[in-house]
Amino acid sequence: MKTVPIQTAKKSAVACHNCSLSELCLPRGLNREELELLENAINKTVKIKKKDYLFRRDDQQYSIYAVKAGAVKTALSTPDGEEQILGFYLPGDLLGFDAFANNRHTCDAQALDDTLVCELNMDSFQELCGKLSSMRGQMMRQIGAEIEREHMLLLTLGQMRTEERLATFLSSLSERNKERGFSCTEFNLPMARHDLANYLGMAVETLSRMFSRLQDDGIIAVQHRLIKIEDMARLKQLAHHTCRPASEAR
Amino acid sequence: MKTVPIQTAKKSAVACHNCSLSELCLPRGLNREELELLENAINKTVKIKKKDYLFRRDDQQYSIYAVKAGAVKTALSTPDGEEQILGFYLPGDLLGFDAFANNRHTCDAQALDDTLVCELNMDSFQELCGKLSSMRGQMMRQIGAEIEREHMLLLTLGQMRTEERLATFLSSLSERNKERGFSCTEFNLPMARHDLANYLGMAVETLSRMFSRLQDDGIIAVQHRLIKIEDMARLKQLAHHTCRPASEAR
DNA sequence: CGTACGCTTGACTGAGGTCAACCCAGGTGG
DNA sequence: CCACCTGGGTTGACCTCAGTCAAGCGTACG
């Protein structure tokens, strides 16, 4: 539970142009020259251990981060110790846009597992956005995607019943796995029940019951964190409120 | 219920440097020269009538809008006719950032009342962001504020009980009125019960009951859309989950 | 003037929260 | 290596908050 325990390993950094995630990440759409500028600006190997914080609300420095391996959650916490988890970030995802408003992060980001990220500090980021229109474009797309994702979550929390919320989540996680070249029918949840329940705005017990229900109905098979989707059609049907066709969802 | 019925009145446009909202809006922090570039790029008098749409999901053209008078709601709607209202925009507020991801809006924006907005089309916007770092900065601040606002709403929907949700909303609306130089203890709701209930993720009947409850407890006085806050301290206490001190909230 | 719509209130119901017990896996120390 | 402990997860019993259904009221509008 340390505050910001960032270790930097100088060696073994994977360059963007060799990174398997470059199509999901900031480099997308940059030419060779632009890519070089970006590469020089980022710190490519920030390691944080499970449960450590990548950043915390009101930290002095702030940056944009790209997850390379592992998983990160962001959360808002209230004076009285409650929290609302805002998102789960997987390899290829960017986070840290919350700091735009006041030059400091407004939520906490904690590793769900031992995690590796790339860091682009805000000054370099600003500079690159001024210089490279392609970089600005890609940045905008990422911010747009983040906003869209949050809109979906608002819809989920505001309109759906608990079973639909879980179905929506699983369906979207399945898509995200597909995008990354993993199986969309069999995968491990990167987070504990506690965190997922909070994210979906329900009690842990309710979440557990909904997992059981989906399993009893033959829609999924659950073994701890391992999920197998047995009947994708019915899962998607439960998540019917979702707006966009799969291909465009994040 | 027309689709995009934008009328442009060439005359009587208020220039940014004369606009009373310039401190909340994009011009903030621009010098005289920069302001002129901005002024030339925006269409200053788009009028839309109550219930008409400012933009709709998947519209061909897309822009950033600043509300000058009136009020606008944005909402996500699902295939099966449900919707989730995402935000209410008052004079001085900017909207339209949702179009960043895919070059088209991903939600609908509808006028709650006869409304006047300024429009900055996306190409000009991109161009200005490239040229002016101050403009980029202000834009980032606005996007950050939007993200922060959505985070607060997620917290509200995910963690609070209905009474707390309403208290949180009223308290935040009170702050927004204060920022605009209006009374923070007595104001009109710009939206119908139906919309507010949807926004806060509850049934209209429940919302109505919560209004009555707050009134019976002597915290507010309600007359249709006119709200008087009688006991601000207790209202804020009910909205205790809120993160930031008032001054920094949007 | 009548109709419709927005809002409120009441009675009932049910989804989901709470409390509690229990189970299981993984880590720790003897 | 085993015994213990702790923390995450599941299940059951119960209760409550909020949704649904229905009626009634006032204002706005054609």
XYZ file of C-alpha atoms (C1' of nucleotides) in Angstrom:
560
model
C 0.000 0.000 0.000
C 2.853 2.360 -0.676
C 2.096 5.711 -2.194
C 3.900 5.999 -5.497
C 6.594 3.356 -5.548
C 7.736 3.626 -9.115
C 10.802 1.674 -10.078
C 12.368 2.332 -13.405
C 14.236 -0.451 -15.126
C 16.437 1.147 -17.777
C 17.063 -2.037 -19.648
C 14.758 -4.336 -21.516
C 12.431 -1.577 -22.639
C 10.421 -2.598 -25.668
C 10.410 0.158 -28.277
C 6.996 1.302 -29.504
C 7.650 0.051 -33.020
C 8.310 -3.400 -31.635
C 5.458 -3.330 -29.160
C 2.610 -5.679 -29.930
C 0.175 -3.164 -28.504
C 1.082 -0.240 -30.738
C -2.129 -0.540 -32.729
C -4.237 0.060 -29.615
C -1.967 2.640 -28.069
C -0.726 6.152 -28.817
C 1.666 5.238 -31.680
C -1.258 4.315 -33.874
C -1.277 6.427 -37.005
C 2.135 8.023 -36.439
C 4.814 7.848 -39.114
C 8.390 6.776 -38.435
C 9.648 10.254 -37.657
C 6.796 11.094 -35.325
C 7.147 7.768 -33.620
C 10.740 8.574 -32.819
C 9.771 11.799 -31.084
C 7.222 9.904 -29.046
C 9.682 7.181 -28.160
C 12.152 9.700 -26.846
C 9.549 11.284 -24.637
C 8.244 8.233 -22.846
C 9.574 6.256 -19.964
C 8.993 2.749 -21.177
C 9.403 0.640 -18.127
C 7.570 1.627 -15.020
C 6.933 -1.403 -12.840
C 4.443 -1.458 -10.043
C 3.553 -4.327 -7.806
C 0.098 -5.649 -7.075
C -1.874 -3.268 -4.845
C 0.586 -0.424 -5.254
C -0.630 2.855 -6.667
C 0.320 4.120 -10.098
C -0.909 7.537 -9.055
C -3.104 8.985 -6.369
C -5.510 11.845 -6.266
C -3.740 15.197 -5.875
C -0.261 13.803 -6.517
C 2.180 16.513 -7.521
C 3.357 15.043 -10.776
C 0.981 13.631 -13.287
C 1.273 11.732 -16.526
C -0.543 9.716 -19.106
C 0.101 5.986 -18.784
C -0.242 3.063 -21.152
C -0.658 -0.383 -19.668
C 1.759 -2.904 -21.144
C 1.186 -5.903 -18.914
C -0.982 -6.526 -15.890
C -4.077 -4.540 -15.018
C -4.974 -1.299 -13.261
C -8.162 0.012 -11.695
C -9.068 3.660 -11.210
C -11.350 4.742 -8.385
C -12.856 7.753 -6.731
C -12.894 7.633 -2.973
C -15.033 9.642 -0.605
C -14.132 11.179 2.748
C -16.100 8.487 4.554
C -14.084 5.666 3.058
C -16.431 4.564 0.317
C -15.170 4.217 -3.204
C -16.480 3.929 -6.723
C -14.335 2.086 -9.206
C -14.355 3.939 -12.500
C -12.574 1.600 -14.845
C -10.326 -1.377 -15.378
C -7.370 -0.885 -17.716
C -5.821 -3.738 -19.640
C -2.717 -3.925 -21.825
C -3.049 -1.371 -24.631
C -5.334 0.932 -22.628
C -4.400 4.498 -21.745
C -5.246 6.197 -18.482
C -4.656 9.483 -16.719
C -6.873 11.876 -18.667
C -8.624 12.828 -15.443
C -5.733 15.193 -14.681
C -6.569 17.555 -17.522
C -8.906 19.756 -15.533
C -6.705 20.865 -12.670
C -3.221 19.651 -13.511
C -3.515 16.859 -11.014
C -5.163 13.506 -10.947
C -8.641 13.409 -9.487
C -8.791 9.694 -8.821
C -6.533 6.891 -7.670
C -5.006 4.244 -9.927
C -4.034 0.967 -8.314
C -2.482 -2.158 -9.779
C -4.658 -5.262 -9.647
C -1.607 -7.371 -10.298
C 2.090 -6.854 -10.907
C 2.006 -4.393 -13.755
C 4.181 -2.784 -16.379
C 3.310 0.573 -17.899
C 4.752 3.259 -20.162
C 4.680 6.792 -18.846
C 4.398 10.016 -20.802
C 4.680 13.026 -18.557
C 2.314 15.884 -19.086
C 4.834 18.422 -20.321
C 6.121 16.145 -23.064
C 2.583 15.231 -23.831
C 1.566 18.853 -24.281
C 4.601 19.532 -26.395
C 3.958 16.591 -28.687
C 0.311 17.549 -29.051
C 1.408 21.001 -30.161
C 3.921 19.686 -32.677
C 2.202 16.675 -34.184
C -1.316 16.855 -35.496
C -1.429 13.079 -35.873
C -0.558 12.731 -32.212
C -3.294 15.193 -31.338
C -5.719 13.201 -33.417
C -4.857 9.934 -31.771
C -5.028 11.546 -28.367
C -8.481 12.889 -29.122
C -9.630 9.479 -30.267
C -8.430 8.000 -27.000
C -10.163 10.628 -24.941
C -13.311 10.130 -26.971
C -13.133 6.405 -26.356
C -12.728 7.013 -22.627
C -15.759 9.281 -22.579
C -17.750 6.764 -24.561
C -16.789 4.012 -22.170
C -17.933 6.114 -19.252
C -21.220 6.837 -20.977
C -21.808 3.114 -21.329
C -21.087 2.633 -17.662
C -23.555 5.370 -16.773
C -26.178 3.603 -18.846
C -25.339 0.360 -17.109
C -25.564 1.796 -13.615
C -28.568 3.981 -14.308
C -30.846 1.663 -16.249
C -29.960 -1.991 -15.901
C -30.834 -4.598 -13.343
C -27.987 -6.475 -11.732
C -28.049 -9.501 -14.012
C -27.934 -7.299 -17.096
C -25.056 -5.316 -15.660
C -22.958 -8.423 -15.220
C -23.890 -9.719 -18.673
C -22.930 -6.368 -20.184
C -19.615 -6.399 -18.392
C -18.734 -9.940 -19.431
C -19.739 -9.294 -22.986
C -17.585 -6.200 -23.153
C -14.616 -7.912 -21.529
C -14.971 -10.669 -24.069
C -14.739 -8.077 -26.867
C -11.706 -6.490 -25.329
C -9.998 -9.856 -25.176
C -10.805 -10.480 -28.792
C -9.274 -7.139 -29.800
C -6.103 -8.197 -28.060
C -5.963 -11.501 -29.835
C -7.084 -13.600 -26.881
C -9.999 -15.928 -26.615
C -13.343 -14.196 -26.338
C -15.037 -17.245 -24.865
C -12.597 -18.219 -22.159
C -10.619 -15.826 -20.007
C -9.617 -14.856 -16.493
C -11.127 -11.917 -14.682
C -8.323 -9.540 -13.759
C -10.133 -8.311 -10.648
C -11.561 -9.661 -7.402
C -15.303 -9.992 -6.828
C -15.163 -7.119 -4.406
C -13.880 -4.717 -7.062
C -16.200 -5.921 -9.774
C -19.233 -5.614 -7.502
C -18.266 -2.076 -6.631
C -17.702 -1.178 -10.270
C -21.119 -2.532 -11.187
C -22.809 -0.809 -8.269
C -24.005 -3.867 -6.376
C -23.191 -5.900 -3.282
C -20.610 -8.685 -3.507
C -23.258 -11.177 -2.507
C -25.517 -10.057 -5.320
C -22.682 -10.332 -7.813
C -21.943 -13.837 -6.603
C -25.601 -14.788 -6.972
C -25.677 -13.406 -10.507
C -22.613 -15.438 -11.458
C -24.377 -18.503 -10.118
C -27.569 -17.628 -11.955
C -25.807 -17.206 -15.300
C -24.063 -20.499 -14.670
C -27.262 -22.328 -13.716
C -28.853 -21.027 -16.893
C -26.015 -22.531 -18.926
C -24.845 -19.155 -20.209
C -21.409 -19.207 -18.634
C -19.217 -21.514 -16.575
C -17.430 -20.007 -13.610
C -14.427 -21.349 -11.740
C -13.130 -18.689 -9.422
C -11.824 -16.078 -11.830
C -11.900 -18.272 -14.885
C -14.924 -17.594 -17.070
C -16.102 -19.634 -20.015
C -18.873 -18.243 -22.117
C -21.068 -21.143 -23.135
C -23.870 -19.292 -24.877
C -22.691 -16.000 -26.323
C -26.022 -15.276 -28.004
C -27.973 -15.386 -24.776
C -25.288 -13.404 -22.972
C -25.488 -10.620 -25.556
C -29.242 -10.733 -25.357
C -29.099 -10.094 -21.638
C -26.767 -7.207 -22.361
C -29.238 -5.945 -24.946
C -29.189 -2.355 -23.774
C -25.694 -1.932 -25.105
C -25.723 0.654 -27.852
C -23.216 -0.054 -30.514
C -22.589 -3.223 -32.454
C -19.648 -5.145 -31.086
C -17.094 -4.014 -33.633
C -17.186 -0.422 -32.501
C -17.394 -0.914 -28.755
C -14.226 -0.502 -26.809
C -38.907 16.644 -32.707
C -37.122 17.699 -35.879
C -33.715 16.296 -36.556
C -31.224 19.146 -36.799
C -33.228 22.300 -37.331
C -30.491 24.855 -36.899
C -31.357 28.417 -37.744
C -28.586 30.930 -37.991
C -29.331 34.560 -37.252
C -26.518 36.608 -38.715
C -27.255 39.735 -36.742
C -27.197 40.423 -33.063
C -24.334 38.056 -32.332
C -22.590 38.877 -29.074
C -18.832 38.851 -29.527
C -16.844 36.672 -27.140
C -15.098 39.643 -25.584
C -18.490 41.113 -24.717
C -20.020 37.841 -23.627
C -20.730 37.594 -19.931
C -19.884 33.899 -20.042
C -16.386 34.222 -21.418
C -14.810 33.318 -18.086
C -16.522 29.927 -18.064
C -16.179 29.254 -21.752
C -13.424 28.666 -24.297
C -12.115 32.280 -24.455
C -10.833 32.001 -20.926
C -7.105 32.595 -20.823
C -6.784 33.732 -24.451
C -5.158 37.043 -25.292
C -6.718 39.610 -27.625
C -5.104 38.239 -30.747
C -6.010 34.641 -29.997
C -9.515 35.654 -29.131
C -9.921 37.176 -32.539
C -8.956 33.945 -34.258
C -11.502 32.117 -32.134
C -14.204 34.680 -32.833
C -13.737 34.312 -36.555
C -14.061 30.558 -36.335
C -17.300 30.291 -34.421
C -20.875 30.619 -35.475
C -22.248 32.718 -32.664
C -25.970 32.420 -33.019
C -27.432 29.016 -33.398
C -30.988 28.970 -32.127
C -32.867 25.827 -31.326
C -36.361 25.489 -29.981
C -37.444 23.497 -26.982
C -37.365 19.755 -27.679
C -35.393 20.157 -30.898
C -32.075 18.408 -31.217
C -28.774 20.240 -31.266
C -27.182 17.105 -32.619
C -27.999 13.451 -32.818
C -25.968 10.313 -32.647
C -24.215 9.550 -35.933
C -24.984 12.926 -37.505
C -22.673 13.672 -40.398
C -21.333 17.003 -39.208
C -20.182 17.494 -35.688
C -19.039 20.437 -33.608
C -18.285 21.669 -30.146
C -21.068 23.833 -28.725
C -21.200 26.412 -25.967
C -24.551 27.120 -24.362
C -25.340 30.831 -24.220
C -28.928 30.782 -23.031
C -31.387 28.043 -22.258
C -30.430 24.483 -21.384
C -29.518 21.255 -23.153
C -29.526 17.612 -22.122
C -27.389 14.861 -23.615
C -28.568 11.284 -23.607
C -27.660 7.812 -24.764
C -30.537 5.797 -26.145
C -30.764 2.074 -26.565
C -32.333 0.047 -29.376
C -35.272 -0.840 -27.174
C -36.218 2.768 -26.533
C -34.684 3.272 -23.113
C -32.416 6.196 -22.504
C -29.863 7.399 -20.000
C -29.451 11.117 -19.628
C -25.766 11.920 -19.328
C -25.727 15.584 -18.455
C -27.502 18.903 -18.316
C -25.710 21.863 -19.879
C -26.311 25.420 -18.731
C -25.087 28.766 -20.090
C -21.294 28.727 -20.116
C -21.048 24.947 -20.455
C -19.423 23.225 -23.424
C -20.658 20.028 -24.988
C -19.851 17.767 -27.888
C -16.606 16.105 -26.778
C -18.209 12.719 -27.246
C -17.498 13.003 -30.982
C -13.732 12.772 -30.548
C -13.540 8.992 -30.783
C -15.142 8.330 -34.139
C -15.638 11.737 -35.746
C -19.326 11.646 -34.986
C -21.441 12.226 -31.971
C -22.263 9.192 -29.896
C -25.192 10.640 -28.030
C -28.132 12.969 -28.630
C -28.341 16.573 -27.448
C -31.787 18.035 -27.026
C -32.913 21.480 -25.908
C -34.861 21.559 -22.661
C -36.053 25.020 -23.530
C -35.600 27.544 -26.321
C -31.844 27.748 -26.465
C -29.023 29.779 -27.945
C -25.591 28.277 -28.519
C -22.277 29.089 -30.170
C -20.904 26.505 -32.543
C -17.287 25.710 -33.313
C -17.003 23.127 -36.047
C -14.509 20.375 -35.612
C -12.114 21.395 -38.369
C -11.708 24.916 -37.030
C -11.420 23.474 -33.588
C -8.599 21.160 -34.631
C -6.864 23.973 -36.434
C -7.044 26.315 -33.458
C -5.786 23.623 -31.136
C -2.785 23.163 -33.375
C -2.024 26.866 -33.541
C -2.742 28.099 -30.043
C -1.322 26.398 -27.001
C -3.548 28.460 -24.730
C -6.562 27.232 -26.617
C -5.331 23.681 -26.275
C -4.890 24.234 -22.578
C -8.362 25.588 -22.101
C -9.804 22.781 -24.169
C -8.017 20.215 -22.035
C -9.330 21.838 -18.892
C -12.845 21.621 -20.254
C -12.467 17.989 -21.206
C -11.009 17.256 -17.805
C -13.942 18.978 -16.163
C -16.337 16.910 -18.234
C -14.596 13.695 -17.233
C -14.602 14.760 -13.612
C -18.308 15.515 -13.764
C -18.977 12.088 -15.208
C -16.927 10.471 -12.490
C -19.055 12.205 -9.879
C -22.180 10.943 -11.586
C -20.804 7.421 -11.586
C -20.189 7.717 -7.874
C -23.710 9.003 -7.416
C -25.334 6.218 -9.393
C -23.099 3.479 -8.082
C -22.987 4.215 -4.374
C -25.749 6.502 -3.190
C -29.305 5.916 -2.143
C -32.023 7.875 -3.863
C -32.308 10.626 -1.270
C -28.555 11.220 -1.342
C -28.579 11.329 -5.127
C -31.126 14.094 -5.170
C -29.343 16.013 -2.422
C -26.086 15.725 -4.361
C -27.735 16.975 -7.508
C -29.387 19.954 -5.833
C -26.215 20.878 -4.045
C -24.232 20.790 -7.269
C -26.845 22.766 -9.177
C -26.733 25.347 -6.416
C -22.970 25.660 -6.913
C -23.328 26.020 -10.642
C -25.834 28.813 -10.155
C -23.472 30.550 -7.802
C -20.651 30.380 -10.360
C -22.948 32.086 -12.841
C -23.814 34.845 -10.439
C -27.300 33.599 -9.616
C -28.784 32.748 -6.276
C -27.529 29.499 -4.836
C -30.484 29.139 -2.513
C -33.372 29.778 -4.848
C -33.581 28.703 -8.466
C -35.638 26.961 -11.090
C -34.911 23.469 -12.287
C -34.282 23.592 -16.007
C -35.639 20.070 -16.557
C -38.797 18.069 -16.004
C -39.116 15.456 -13.273
C -39.040 12.747 -15.866
C -35.586 13.786 -17.089
C -34.156 14.343 -13.666
C -35.367 10.945 -12.474
C -33.767 9.277 -15.453
C -30.499 11.152 -14.937
C -30.408 10.084 -11.302
C -31.287 6.486 -12.130
C -34.610 6.265 -10.323
C -38.345 6.177 -11.047
C -40.237 9.476 -11.357
C -42.410 8.479 -8.422
C -39.374 7.900 -6.261
C -37.942 11.266 -7.236
C -41.209 12.932 -6.346
C -41.253 11.217 -2.972
C -37.700 12.343 -2.279
C -38.601 15.942 -3.093
C -41.469 15.641 -0.632
C -39.240 14.066 1.968
C -36.613 16.808 1.749
C -39.431 19.329 1.990
C -41.053 17.642 4.993
C -37.672 17.631 6.697
C -37.393 21.381 6.199
C -34.317 21.102 4.004
C -35.856 22.551 0.859
C -39.106 24.107 -0.298
C -40.476 22.899 -3.621
C -43.035 24.556 -5.847
C -43.112 22.788 -9.159
C -39.722 23.608 -10.620
C -38.885 26.341 -8.170
C -36.519 25.180 -5.450
C -35.588 27.042 -2.294
C -32.849 25.617 -0.181
C -33.805 26.229 3.437
C -31.030 24.338 5.183
C -27.884 24.191 3.086
C -25.852 22.521 5.816
C -28.154 19.536 6.058
C -28.437 19.325 2.293
C -24.658 19.137 1.950
C -24.531 16.604 4.718
C -26.902 14.353 2.811
C -24.658 14.803 -0.210
C -21.665 13.909 1.951
C -20.166 11.471 -0.499
C -19.216 14.294 -2.777
C -15.459 14.434 -3.094
C -14.167 17.892 -3.577
C -14.895 21.034 -1.624
C -17.465 23.239 -3.320
C -15.055 25.686 -4.862
C -13.473 23.139 -7.129
C -16.590 21.265 -8.171
C -18.037 22.088 -11.525
C -64.009 23.862 -22.198
C -62.142 19.583 -22.434
C -58.197 16.878 -22.933
C -53.576 15.801 -22.020
C -49.623 15.970 -19.664
C -46.682 16.610 -15.601
C -46.541 15.729 -10.965
C -47.856 13.720 -6.517
C -49.556 10.255 -3.386
C -50.983 5.621 -1.841
C -50.835 0.478 -1.732
C -48.395 -3.360 -2.932
C -44.432 -6.123 -4.561
C -40.058 -7.635 -5.475
C -35.138 -6.973 -6.447
C -31.393 -6.533 -4.125
C -28.998 -5.212 0.336
C -27.621 -6.919 4.992
C -26.227 -10.201 8.285
C -24.444 -14.514 9.205
C -22.570 -18.996 8.475
C -19.700 -21.678 5.848
C -16.294 -23.238 2.391
C -12.067 -23.295 0.059
C -7.426 -21.944 -1.436
C -3.170 -20.057 -0.495
C 0.216 -18.350 2.560
C 2.720 -18.715 7.054
C 4.941 -20.584 10.795
C 5.928 -24.419 13.838
C 5.207 -31.338 5.793
C 1.325 -30.335 8.147
C -1.674 -27.265 10.934
C -3.393 -23.105 11.188
C -5.092 -18.822 9.765
C -6.719 -15.353 6.784
C -9.133 -13.487 3.056
C -11.976 -14.238 -0.950
C -16.081 -16.350 -2.442
C -20.668 -18.614 -2.012
C -25.109 -19.520 -0.033
C -29.211 -18.867 2.933
C -32.621 -16.143 5.647
C -34.487 -11.971 6.304
C -35.743 -7.205 5.554
C -35.940 -2.813 3.323
C -35.667 0.444 -0.235
C -37.333 1.592 -4.321
C -40.051 0.121 -8.436
C -44.755 -0.751 -10.277
C -49.491 -0.001 -10.722
C -53.202 2.903 -10.067
C -55.736 6.919 -8.842
C -56.138 11.779 -8.406
C -54.904 16.673 -9.037
C -53.572 20.932 -11.162
C -51.859 23.519 -15.009
C -51.138 24.237 -19.886
C -52.745 24.119 -24.177
C -55.411 23.200 -28.294
